[in-house]
Amino acid sequence: MLVGKSMTVAAAEDFLSSTARALDDRARVPTRSQHHQAGGEPAMVQALVTWAQSVDRPMLQTWVPNEADPDDQLGTLTRQFFGLSAALLCDDAFAVDGTSVFASLRAKALDRLELLQGENIRAASRGPQFEILCADHLDKAAPSLLYDRDVEGQPTLKHPESFMLVASKIRTAVSPYELPRTSAARFDSALGGALYELFRNTEEHARVDDVGDKLKRSLRGIQARRHSIAPTKLRELVAGSPPLADFCERLRPLRATNLQIQLIEISVLDSGPGYAASITGRPLASLTLQEEARAVRDCFLKHATRKEQTRSGLGLCNVVDILRDHGGFLRLRTGRQSLYADLSLERDAVYGTLPNLREWPIGDDDAARATGSLMTLLLPIVLDE
């Protein structure tokens, strides 16, 4: 299995298709990656999780010449979201000369993970980017920004208000602009609410498989990054993705004096059974493609939940409402479903209205099965009028 340098949604789909056709317990990973647009790197992480859960003993083949690694290529690899994820998922890793570099790779990955689970976002961030990752299978599942500890020392997910602070940290980490106070507060409230709803889903539904057993390999995470790009360049980059091209065509620069489009991209991913299995209580293998598609869309309905409380099941409705209000865009990859909704076209929709979810174009074949769920949101940075 080969992971290319280009971290795009299309590249991730190609990797998933390769995994579905023929399993290989060894994946070759690049030291550095490029072309991160519209959730491409988190999509590759989801593809790597799918591969790692499908083989008995996942192994990495690196481009490190030998075990000595004088240029610290393993450090470079683990400082990237996809590389860190791969290092936490594998059971062994090898240099070009065949020697194992697993001990060094895992040690660097755990050091990086400790940074990402701490309070100092600036120390852990790489440029205009923010990342939090949970490795449930390694008992590294409670980042301090997202979890409190009860009197017995057990982690509990923080309240929604705390996620507003996380949103503020994300905005500060990824945006070079000091937004007016009203714009900043509005953005933090919207992003914090969306993050809480989406990450709570990973906490409640994505830590076991579709029959309730603990996952042997489980990652849950948040990645946010800024795209600051000229309209012409943006059109060039998204030309191969018609849904994104249509959305981006309507975006405008933040200010007349700055001709770049400003977008914040947020992805929330997990390694659980996926939306359809969670809402139906049935393994994905027992659902037809049509049943799965209907179940995934049902997750976006008001009070769509398997819980008994009548007030439950509003999480995705809230996320959709936030994106409609801010003219955003979402892509969802779960199971055999690859969907998107351009919510900038639905600003007048009533709360709870099912979003216009369409199939993300992949090619002539149906989408290959992907482990867990990946939700990518695009939010334009705008000023109050």
C-alpha positions as a Markdown table, in Angstrom:
| # | Residue | x | y | z |
|---|---|---|---|---|
| 1 | Met | 0.0 | 0.0 | 0.0 |
| 2 | Leu | 1.4 | 3.4 | -1.0 |
| 3 | Val | 0.5 | 6.7 | 0.6 |
| 4 | Gly | 1.4 | 9.5 | -1.7 |
| 5 | Lys | 2.6 | 13.0 | -0.8 |
| 6 | Ser | -0.6 | 14.6 | -2.0 |
| 7 | Met | -3.1 | 14.7 | 0.8 |
| 8 | Thr | -6.4 | 15.3 | -1.1 |
| 9 | Val | -9.8 | 13.7 | -0.7 |
| 10 | Ala | -9.3 | 12.0 | -4.1 |
| 11 | Ala | -6.0 | 10.5 | -2.9 |
| 12 | Ala | -7.6 | 9.2 | 0.3 |
| 13 | Glu | -10.4 | 7.6 | -1.8 |
| 14 | Asp | -7.8 | 5.9 | -4.0 |
| 15 | Phe | -6.1 | 4.5 | -0.9 |
| 16 | Leu | -9.5 | 3.2 | 0.4 |
| 17 | Ser | -10.3 | 1.6 | -2.9 |
| 18 | Ser | -6.9 | -0.1 | -2.9 |
| 19 | Thr | -7.5 | -1.4 | 0.6 |
| 20 | Ala | -10.9 | -2.8 | -0.5 |
| 21 | Arg | -9.4 | -4.6 | -3.5 |
| 22 | Ala | -6.3 | -6.2 | -1.9 |
| 23 | Leu | -5.2 | -6.0 | 1.7 |
| 24 | Asp | -1.5 | -5.5 | 2.4 |
| 25 | Asp | -0.2 | -5.3 | 6.0 |
| 26 | Arg | 2.5 | -2.8 | 5.1 |
| 27 | Ala | 1.9 | 0.8 | 4.1 |
| 28 | Arg | 4.6 | 3.1 | 2.7 |
| 29 | Val | 4.3 | 6.6 | 4.0 |
| 30 | Pro | 6.0 | 9.8 | 2.8 |
| 31 | Thr | 8.1 | 11.8 | 5.2 |
| 32 | Arg | 6.4 | 15.1 | 4.2 |
| 33 | Ser | 3.0 | 15.7 | 2.7 |
| 34 | Gln | 1.4 | 18.5 | 0.6 |
| 35 | His | -1.8 | 19.7 | -1.0 |
| 36 | His | -4.1 | 19.9 | 2.0 |
| 37 | Gln | -7.4 | 21.2 | 0.8 |
| 38 | Ala | -11.0 | 20.6 | 2.1 |
| 39 | Gly | -10.1 | 18.0 | 4.7 |
| 40 | Gly | -7.7 | 16.0 | 2.6 |
| 41 | Glu | -5.2 | 15.2 | 5.4 |
| 42 | Pro | -8.0 | 14.0 | 7.8 |
| 43 | Ala | -9.4 | 12.0 | 5.0 |
| 44 | Met | -6.1 | 10.2 | 4.6 |
| 45 | Val | -6.0 | 9.6 | 8.4 |
| 46 | Gln | -9.5 | 8.0 | 8.1 |
| 47 | Ala | -8.1 | 5.9 | 5.2 |
| 48 | Leu | -5.1 | 4.8 | 7.3 |
| 49 | Val | -7.4 | 3.9 | 10.2 |
| 50 | Thr | -9.6 | 1.8 | 7.8 |
| 51 | Trp | -6.4 | 0.0 | 6.6 |
| 52 | Ala | -5.0 | -0.5 | 10.2 |
| 53 | Gln | -8.3 | -2.0 | 11.4 |
| 54 | Ser | -8.5 | -4.3 | 8.4 |
| 55 | Val | -5.2 | -6.1 | 8.8 |
| 56 | Asp | -3.8 | -8.2 | 11.7 |
| 57 | Arg | -0.5 | -6.4 | 12.1 |
| 58 | Pro | -0.3 | -3.0 | 10.4 |
| 59 | Met | 3.3 | -2.0 | 9.6 |
| 60 | Leu | 4.8 | 1.1 | 8.1 |
| 61 | Gln | 7.6 | 1.4 | 5.5 |
| 62 | Thr | 9.3 | 4.7 | 5.9 |
| 63 | Trp | 11.9 | 6.5 | 3.7 |
| 64 | Val | 14.3 | 6.7 | 6.6 |
| 65 | Pro | 17.7 | 5.3 | 5.3 |
| 66 | Asn | 18.5 | 3.4 | 8.5 |
| 67 | Glu | 17.9 | 3.1 | 12.2 |
| 68 | Ala | 20.3 | 5.9 | 13.0 |
| 69 | Asp | 18.0 | 8.5 | 11.3 |
| 70 | Pro | 20.5 | 11.4 | 11.5 |
| 71 | Asp | 18.1 | 13.9 | 9.8 |
| 72 | Asp | 15.3 | 13.1 | 12.2 |
| 73 | Gln | 12.9 | 12.1 | 9.5 |
| 74 | Leu | 10.8 | 10.2 | 12.0 |
| 75 | Gly | 10.4 | 13.4 | 13.9 |
| 76 | Thr | 9.3 | 15.2 | 10.7 |
| 77 | Leu | 6.8 | 12.4 | 10.1 |
| 78 | Thr | 5.2 | 12.5 | 13.5 |
| 79 | Arg | 4.9 | 16.3 | 13.5 |
| 80 | Gln | 2.3 | 15.9 | 10.8 |
| 81 | Phe | -1.3 | 14.8 | 11.5 |
| 82 | Phe | -1.3 | 11.8 | 9.1 |
| 83 | Gly | 2.2 | 10.7 | 10.2 |
| 84 | Leu | 1.4 | 10.9 | 13.9 |
| 85 | Ser | -1.8 | 8.9 | 13.3 |
| 86 | Ala | 0.1 | 6.2 | 11.3 |
| 87 | Ala | 2.7 | 5.9 | 14.0 |
| 88 | Leu | 0.0 | 5.4 | 16.7 |
| 89 | Leu | -1.8 | 2.8 | 14.6 |
| 90 | Cys | 1.0 | 0.6 | 13.5 |
| 91 | Asp | 2.6 | -2.5 | 15.2 |
| 92 | Asp | 6.0 | -2.0 | 13.6 |
| 93 | Ala | 7.9 | 0.3 | 11.3 |
| 94 | Phe | 10.9 | -0.1 | 9.1 |
| 95 | Ala | 13.8 | 2.0 | 7.6 |
| 96 | Val | 14.8 | 1.6 | 3.9 |
| 97 | Asp | 17.5 | -0.9 | 4.9 |
| 98 | Gly | 14.9 | -3.1 | 6.6 |
| 99 | Thr | 15.8 | -2.4 | 10.2 |
| 100 | Ser | 13.0 | -1.7 | 12.6 |
| 101 | Val | 12.5 | 1.9 | 13.7 |
| 102 | Phe | 9.3 | 1.3 | 15.6 |
| 103 | Ala | 10.6 | 2.0 | 19.1 |
| 104 | Ser | 12.0 | 5.4 | 18.1 |
| 105 | Leu | 8.9 | 6.2 | 16.0 |
| 106 | Arg | 6.4 | 5.4 | 18.7 |
| 107 | Ala | 8.4 | 7.3 | 21.3 |
| 108 | Lys | 8.4 | 10.4 | 19.1 |
| 109 | Ala | 4.7 | 9.9 | 18.4 |
| 110 | Leu | 3.9 | 9.7 | 22.1 |
| 111 | Asp | 5.9 | 12.9 | 22.8 |
| 112 | Arg | 4.0 | 14.7 | 20.1 |
| 113 | Leu | 0.7 | 13.3 | 21.4 |
| 114 | Glu | 1.4 | 14.6 | 24.8 |
| 115 | Leu | 1.9 | 18.1 | 23.4 |
| 116 | Leu | -1.4 | 17.9 | 21.5 |
| 117 | Gln | -3.2 | 16.9 | 24.6 |
| 118 | Gly | -1.9 | 19.7 | 26.7 |
| 119 | Glu | -3.1 | 23.3 | 27.3 |
| 120 | Asn | -0.4 | 25.1 | 25.3 |
| 121 | Ile | -1.9 | 25.2 | 21.8 |
| 122 | Arg | 0.8 | 27.6 | 20.4 |
| 123 | Ala | 3.6 | 25.2 | 21.4 |
| 124 | Ala | 1.8 | 22.3 | 19.7 |
| 125 | Ser | 0.6 | 24.0 | 16.6 |
| 126 | Arg | 2.5 | 24.0 | 13.2 |
| 127 | Gly | 1.8 | 27.4 | 11.6 |
| 128 | Pro | -1.8 | 28.3 | 11.1 |
| 129 | Gln | -3.1 | 25.0 | 12.3 |
| 130 | Phe | -4.6 | 23.4 | 15.4 |
| 131 | Glu | -4.8 | 19.7 | 16.3 |
| 132 | Ile | -6.1 | 17.5 | 19.1 |
| 133 | Leu | -5.9 | 13.7 | 19.0 |
| 134 | Cys | -7.1 | 10.9 | 21.2 |
| 135 | Ala | -5.6 | 7.4 | 21.0 |
| 136 | Asp | -8.1 | 5.4 | 22.9 |
| 137 | His | -6.3 | 2.1 | 22.4 |
| 138 | Leu | -3.2 | 3.5 | 24.1 |
| 139 | Asp | -5.1 | 5.0 | 27.0 |
| 140 | Lys | -4.4 | 8.5 | 25.7 |
| 141 | Ala | -8.0 | 9.5 | 25.4 |
| 142 | Ala | -8.6 | 12.7 | 27.5 |
| 143 | Pro | -6.9 | 15.9 | 26.2 |
| 144 | Ser | -7.0 | 18.5 | 28.9 |
| 145 | Leu | -8.7 | 21.1 | 26.7 |
| 146 | Leu | -11.7 | 18.8 | 26.1 |
| 147 | Tyr | -11.9 | 16.8 | 29.3 |
| 148 | Asp | -12.2 | 17.4 | 33.1 |
| 149 | Arg | -11.5 | 14.8 | 35.8 |
| 150 | Asp | -14.2 | 13.8 | 38.3 |
| 151 | Val | -13.5 | 13.1 | 42.0 |
| 152 | Glu | -12.3 | 9.6 | 41.2 |
| 153 | Gly | -10.0 | 10.8 | 38.5 |
| 154 | Gln | -12.1 | 9.6 | 35.6 |
| 155 | Pro | -12.3 | 11.8 | 32.5 |
| 156 | Thr | -15.6 | 13.6 | 31.7 |
| 157 | Leu | -16.2 | 15.7 | 28.6 |
| 158 | Lys | -16.3 | 19.4 | 29.4 |
| 159 | His | -19.5 | 21.5 | 29.1 |
| 160 | Pro | -20.4 | 23.3 | 25.9 |
| 161 | Glu | -19.1 | 26.6 | 27.3 |
| 162 | Ser | -15.6 | 25.2 | 27.5 |
| 163 | Phe | -15.7 | 24.4 | 23.8 |
| 164 | Met | -16.2 | 28.1 | 23.2 |
| 165 | Leu | -12.8 | 28.7 | 24.7 |
| 166 | Val | -11.4 | 25.9 | 22.5 |
| 167 | Ala | -12.9 | 27.7 | 19.5 |
| 168 | Ser | -11.3 | 31.0 | 20.6 |
| 169 | Lys | -7.9 | 29.2 | 20.9 |
| 170 | Ile | -8.4 | 27.8 | 17.4 |
| 171 | Arg | -9.3 | 31.2 | 16.0 |
| 172 | Thr | -6.2 | 32.7 | 17.6 |
| 173 | Ala | -4.0 | 29.9 | 16.4 |
| 174 | Val | -5.1 | 29.8 | 12.8 |
| 175 | Ser | -6.2 | 33.4 | 12.0 |
| 176 | Pro | -3.7 | 36.2 | 11.4 |
| 177 | Tyr | -6.5 | 38.8 | 11.7 |
| 178 | Glu | -7.8 | 40.4 | 14.8 |
| 179 | Leu | -11.5 | 40.3 | 14.2 |
| 180 | Pro | -13.8 | 42.9 | 15.7 |
| 181 | Arg | -15.2 | 41.9 | 19.1 |
| 182 | Thr | -18.7 | 41.1 | 17.8 |
| 183 | Ser | -17.4 | 39.1 | 14.9 |
| 184 | Ala | -15.0 | 37.1 | 17.1 |
| 185 | Ala | -17.6 | 36.4 | 19.7 |
| 186 | Arg | -20.1 | 35.2 | 17.0 |
| 187 | Phe | -17.5 | 33.1 | 15.4 |
| 188 | Asp | -16.3 | 31.5 | 18.7 |
| 189 | Ser | -19.9 | 30.7 | 19.7 |
| 190 | Ala | -20.7 | 29.1 | 16.3 |
| 191 | Leu | -17.5 | 27.1 | 16.1 |
| 192 | Gly | -17.5 | 26.1 | 19.8 |
| 193 | Gly | -21.1 | 24.8 | 19.5 |
| 194 | Ala | -20.3 | 22.8 | 16.4 |
| 195 | Leu | -17.2 | 21.3 | 18.0 |
| 196 | Tyr | -19.0 | 20.3 | 21.1 |
| 197 | Glu | -21.8 | 18.5 | 19.2 |
| 198 | Leu | -19.4 | 16.7 | 16.9 |
| 199 | Phe | -16.9 | 15.7 | 19.5 |
| 200 | Arg | -19.6 | 14.5 | 21.9 |
| 201 | Asn | -20.7 | 12.1 | 19.1 |
| 202 | Thr | -17.2 | 10.6 | 19.1 |
| 203 | Glu | -17.3 | 10.3 | 22.9 |
| 204 | Glu | -20.8 | 8.6 | 23.0 |
| 205 | His | -20.8 | 6.5 | 19.8 |
| 206 | Ala | -17.3 | 5.9 | 18.5 |
| 207 | Arg | -15.3 | 4.2 | 21.2 |
| 208 | Val | -16.5 | 0.6 | 20.5 |
| 209 | Asp | -17.3 | -1.3 | 17.3 |
| 210 | Asp | -20.7 | -2.1 | 15.9 |
| 211 | Val | -21.3 | -5.0 | 18.3 |
| 212 | Gly | -20.1 | -3.1 | 21.4 |
| 213 | Asp | -16.6 | -4.4 | 21.7 |
| 214 | Lys | -13.6 | -2.1 | 22.5 |
| 215 | Leu | -11.8 | -1.1 | 19.4 |
| 216 | Lys | -8.3 | -2.6 | 19.0 |
| 217 | Arg | -7.2 | 0.7 | 17.3 |
| 218 | Ser | -9.1 | 3.9 | 17.9 |
| 219 | Leu | -8.3 | 7.5 | 17.1 |
| 220 | Arg | -10.6 | 10.5 | 17.6 |
| 221 | Gly | -9.5 | 14.0 | 16.8 |
| 222 | Ile | -10.0 | 17.6 | 15.7 |
| 223 | Gln | -7.9 | 19.4 | 13.1 |
| 224 | Ala | -8.4 | 23.0 | 12.2 |
| 225 | Arg | -6.4 | 25.0 | 9.6 |
| 226 | Arg | -6.6 | 28.3 | 7.8 |
| 227 | His | -6.7 | 28.7 | 4.0 |
| 228 | Ser | -5.7 | 32.2 | 3.0 |
| 229 | Ile | -5.6 | 32.2 | -0.7 |
| 230 | Ala | -6.3 | 34.4 | -3.8 |
| 231 | Pro | -9.6 | 33.6 | -5.6 |
| 232 | Thr | -7.9 | 32.6 | -8.8 |
| 233 | Lys | -5.6 | 30.2 | -7.0 |
| 234 | Leu | -8.5 | 28.8 | -5.0 |
| 235 | Arg | -10.5 | 28.1 | -8.2 |
| 236 | Glu | -7.5 | 26.3 | -9.6 |
| 237 | Leu | -7.1 | 24.1 | -6.5 |
| 238 | Val | -10.8 | 23.0 | -6.3 |
| 239 | Ala | -11.4 | 22.6 | -10.0 |
| 240 | Gly | -11.4 | 18.8 | -9.6 |
| 241 | Ser | -14.1 | 18.9 | -6.9 |
| 242 | Pro | -17.3 | 20.4 | -8.4 |
| 243 | Pro | -19.1 | 20.7 | -5.1 |
| 244 | Leu | -16.2 | 22.8 | -3.6 |
| 245 | Ala | -15.8 | 24.8 | -6.8 |
| 246 | Asp | -19.4 | 25.9 | -6.7 |
| 247 | Phe | -19.1 | 26.9 | -3.1 |
| 248 | Cys | -15.8 | 28.7 | -3.4 |
| 249 | Glu | -17.0 | 30.7 | -6.5 |
| 250 | Arg | -19.3 | 32.6 | -4.2 |
| 251 | Leu | -16.7 | 33.5 | -1.6 |
| 252 | Arg | -15.3 | 37.0 | -1.4 |
| 253 | Pro | -12.2 | 38.5 | 0.2 |
| 254 | Leu | -12.3 | 39.6 | 3.9 |
| 255 | Arg | -11.5 | 43.2 | 3.1 |
| 256 | Ala | -11.2 | 45.3 | 0.0 |
| 257 | Thr | -7.5 | 45.9 | 0.9 |
| 258 | Asn | -6.8 | 42.2 | 1.1 |
| 259 | Leu | -7.7 | 40.2 | -2.0 |
| 260 | Gln | -7.4 | 36.8 | -0.4 |
| 261 | Ile | -10.2 | 34.5 | 0.6 |
| 262 | Gln | -10.1 | 33.5 | 4.3 |
| 263 | Leu | -11.5 | 30.1 | 5.2 |
| 264 | Ile | -11.2 | 28.1 | 8.4 |
| 265 | Glu | -11.4 | 24.3 | 7.9 |
| 266 | Ile | -12.4 | 22.1 | 10.8 |
| 267 | Ser | -12.4 | 18.3 | 10.7 |
| 268 | Val | -13.7 | 15.9 | 13.4 |
| 269 | Leu | -12.9 | 12.3 | 13.0 |
| 270 | Asp | -13.3 | 9.0 | 14.8 |
| 271 | Ser | -12.7 | 5.2 | 14.3 |
| 272 | Gly | -16.1 | 3.9 | 15.4 |
| 273 | Pro | -18.9 | 2.0 | 13.7 |
| 274 | Gly | -20.1 | 5.1 | 11.7 |
| 275 | Tyr | -23.4 | 7.0 | 11.5 |
| 276 | Ala | -25.6 | 4.2 | 10.1 |
| 277 | Ala | -24.6 | 1.5 | 12.5 |
| 278 | Ser | -24.9 | 3.9 | 15.4 |
| 279 | Ile | -28.4 | 5.1 | 14.6 |
| 280 | Thr | -29.8 | 1.7 | 13.6 |
| 281 | Gly | -28.0 | -0.5 | 16.1 |
| 282 | Arg | -27.1 | -2.9 | 13.3 |
| 283 | Pro | -23.7 | -3.8 | 11.9 |
| 284 | Leu | -22.9 | -2.1 | 8.7 |
| 285 | Ala | -22.5 | -5.4 | 6.9 |
| 286 | Ser | -26.2 | -6.2 | 7.6 |
| 287 | Leu | -27.4 | -3.0 | 5.9 |
| 288 | Thr | -27.9 | -2.6 | 2.2 |
| 289 | Leu | -26.4 | 0.5 | 0.6 |
| 290 | Gln | -29.9 | 2.1 | 0.4 |
| 291 | Glu | -30.6 | 1.3 | 4.0 |
| 292 | Glu | -27.3 | 2.9 | 5.0 |
| 293 | Ala | -27.9 | 6.0 | 2.9 |
| 294 | Arg | -31.4 | 6.5 | 4.5 |
| 295 | Ala | -30.0 | 5.9 | 8.0 |
| 296 | Val | -27.2 | 8.4 | 7.6 |
| 297 | Arg | -29.6 | 11.1 | 6.3 |
| 298 | Asp | -31.9 | 10.3 | 9.2 |
| 299 | Cys | -29.1 | 11.2 | 11.6 |
| 300 | Phe | -29.7 | 14.9 | 10.6 |
| 301 | Leu | -33.4 | 14.9 | 11.6 |
| 302 | Lys | -34.5 | 16.5 | 14.8 |
| 303 | His | -34.4 | 14.1 | 17.7 |
| 304 | Ala | -32.6 | 11.4 | 15.7 |
| 305 | Thr | -31.2 | 9.3 | 18.4 |
| 306 | Arg | -31.4 | 5.8 | 20.0 |
| 307 | Lys | -31.6 | 7.4 | 23.5 |
| 308 | Glu | -34.9 | 7.5 | 25.4 |
| 309 | Gln | -34.7 | 11.2 | 26.3 |
| 310 | Thr | -36.9 | 13.2 | 24.0 |
| 311 | Arg | -34.6 | 16.2 | 24.1 |
| 312 | Ser | -31.7 | 14.2 | 22.7 |
| 313 | Gly | -30.7 | 14.0 | 19.0 |
| 314 | Leu | -30.3 | 17.7 | 18.2 |
| 315 | Gly | -26.5 | 17.7 | 17.8 |
| 316 | Leu | -26.3 | 17.5 | 14.0 |
| 317 | Cys | -29.3 | 19.8 | 13.7 |
| 318 | Asn | -27.3 | 22.4 | 15.7 |
| 319 | Val | -24.2 | 21.9 | 13.5 |
| 320 | Val | -26.2 | 22.4 | 10.3 |
| 321 | Asp | -28.0 | 25.5 | 11.8 |
| 322 | Ile | -24.6 | 27.0 | 12.6 |
| 323 | Leu | -23.3 | 26.4 | 9.1 |
| 324 | Arg | -26.4 | 27.8 | 7.5 |
| 325 | Asp | -26.1 | 30.9 | 9.6 |
| 326 | His | -22.4 | 31.4 | 8.6 |
| 327 | Gly | -22.7 | 30.3 | 5.0 |
| 328 | Gly | -20.6 | 27.2 | 5.5 |
| 329 | Phe | -20.0 | 23.9 | 3.8 |
| 330 | Leu | -19.8 | 20.3 | 5.1 |
| 331 | Arg | -18.5 | 17.0 | 3.8 |
| 332 | Leu | -19.3 | 13.7 | 5.6 |
| 333 | Arg | -17.5 | 10.4 | 5.0 |
| 334 | Thr | -18.9 | 7.5 | 6.9 |
| 335 | Gly | -19.2 | 3.8 | 6.0 |
| 336 | Arg | -20.0 | 3.6 | 2.3 |
| 337 | Gln | -21.4 | 7.1 | 2.2 |
| 338 | Ser | -19.5 | 10.2 | 0.9 |
| 339 | Leu | -21.8 | 13.2 | 1.1 |
| 340 | Tyr | -21.7 | 17.0 | 1.1 |
| 341 | Ala | -24.0 | 20.0 | 1.7 |
| 342 | Asp | -23.5 | 23.5 | 0.6 |
| 343 | Leu | -25.3 | 25.3 | 3.4 |
| 344 | Ser | -24.5 | 28.7 | 2.1 |
| 345 | Leu | -27.5 | 28.1 | -0.2 |
| 346 | Glu | -29.8 | 27.2 | 2.7 |
| 347 | Arg | -29.6 | 30.3 | 4.9 |
| 348 | Asp | -33.4 | 30.7 | 5.1 |
| 349 | Ala | -34.1 | 27.1 | 6.0 |
| 350 | Val | -36.1 | 26.4 | 9.2 |
| 351 | Tyr | -34.2 | 24.9 | 12.1 |
| 352 | Gly | -34.4 | 21.1 | 11.9 |
| 353 | Thr | -35.0 | 21.0 | 8.1 |
| 354 | Leu | -33.0 | 18.1 | 6.6 |
| 355 | Pro | -30.0 | 19.6 | 4.7 |
| 356 | Asn | -29.7 | 19.0 | 1.0 |
| 357 | Leu | -27.1 | 16.1 | 1.3 |
| 358 | Arg | -25.7 | 15.1 | -2.1 |
| 359 | Glu | -23.3 | 12.4 | -3.1 |
| 360 | Trp | -19.7 | 13.6 | -3.3 |
| 361 | Pro | -18.4 | 12.6 | -6.8 |
| 362 | Ile | -15.9 | 9.8 | -6.5 |
| 363 | Gly | -16.0 | 8.1 | -9.9 |
| 364 | Asp | -17.9 | 5.4 | -11.7 |
| 365 | Asp | -17.7 | 3.0 | -8.7 |
| 366 | Asp | -19.5 | 3.2 | -5.3 |
| 367 | Ala | -17.5 | 4.6 | -2.4 |
| 368 | Ala | -15.4 | 2.0 | -0.7 |
| 369 | Arg | -16.1 | 1.4 | 3.0 |
| 370 | Ala | -14.4 | 3.8 | 5.4 |
| 371 | Thr | -14.0 | 3.2 | 9.1 |
| 372 | Gly | -15.7 | 5.6 | 11.5 |
| 373 | Ser | -16.8 | 9.1 | 10.5 |
| 374 | Leu | -15.2 | 12.2 | 9.3 |
| 375 | Met | -17.0 | 15.5 | 9.2 |
| 376 | Thr | -15.2 | 18.5 | 7.6 |
| 377 | Leu | -16.6 | 22.0 | 7.9 |
| 378 | Leu | -15.6 | 25.0 | 5.9 |
| 379 | Leu | -16.4 | 28.4 | 7.5 |
| 380 | Pro | -15.6 | 31.7 | 5.7 |
| 381 | Ile | -14.2 | 34.4 | 7.9 |
| 382 | Val | -16.5 | 37.4 | 7.5 |
| 383 | Leu | -16.9 | 40.8 | 9.2 |
| 384 | Asp | -20.2 | 42.2 | 10.5 |
| 385 | Glu | -21.9 | 44.4 | 7.9 |
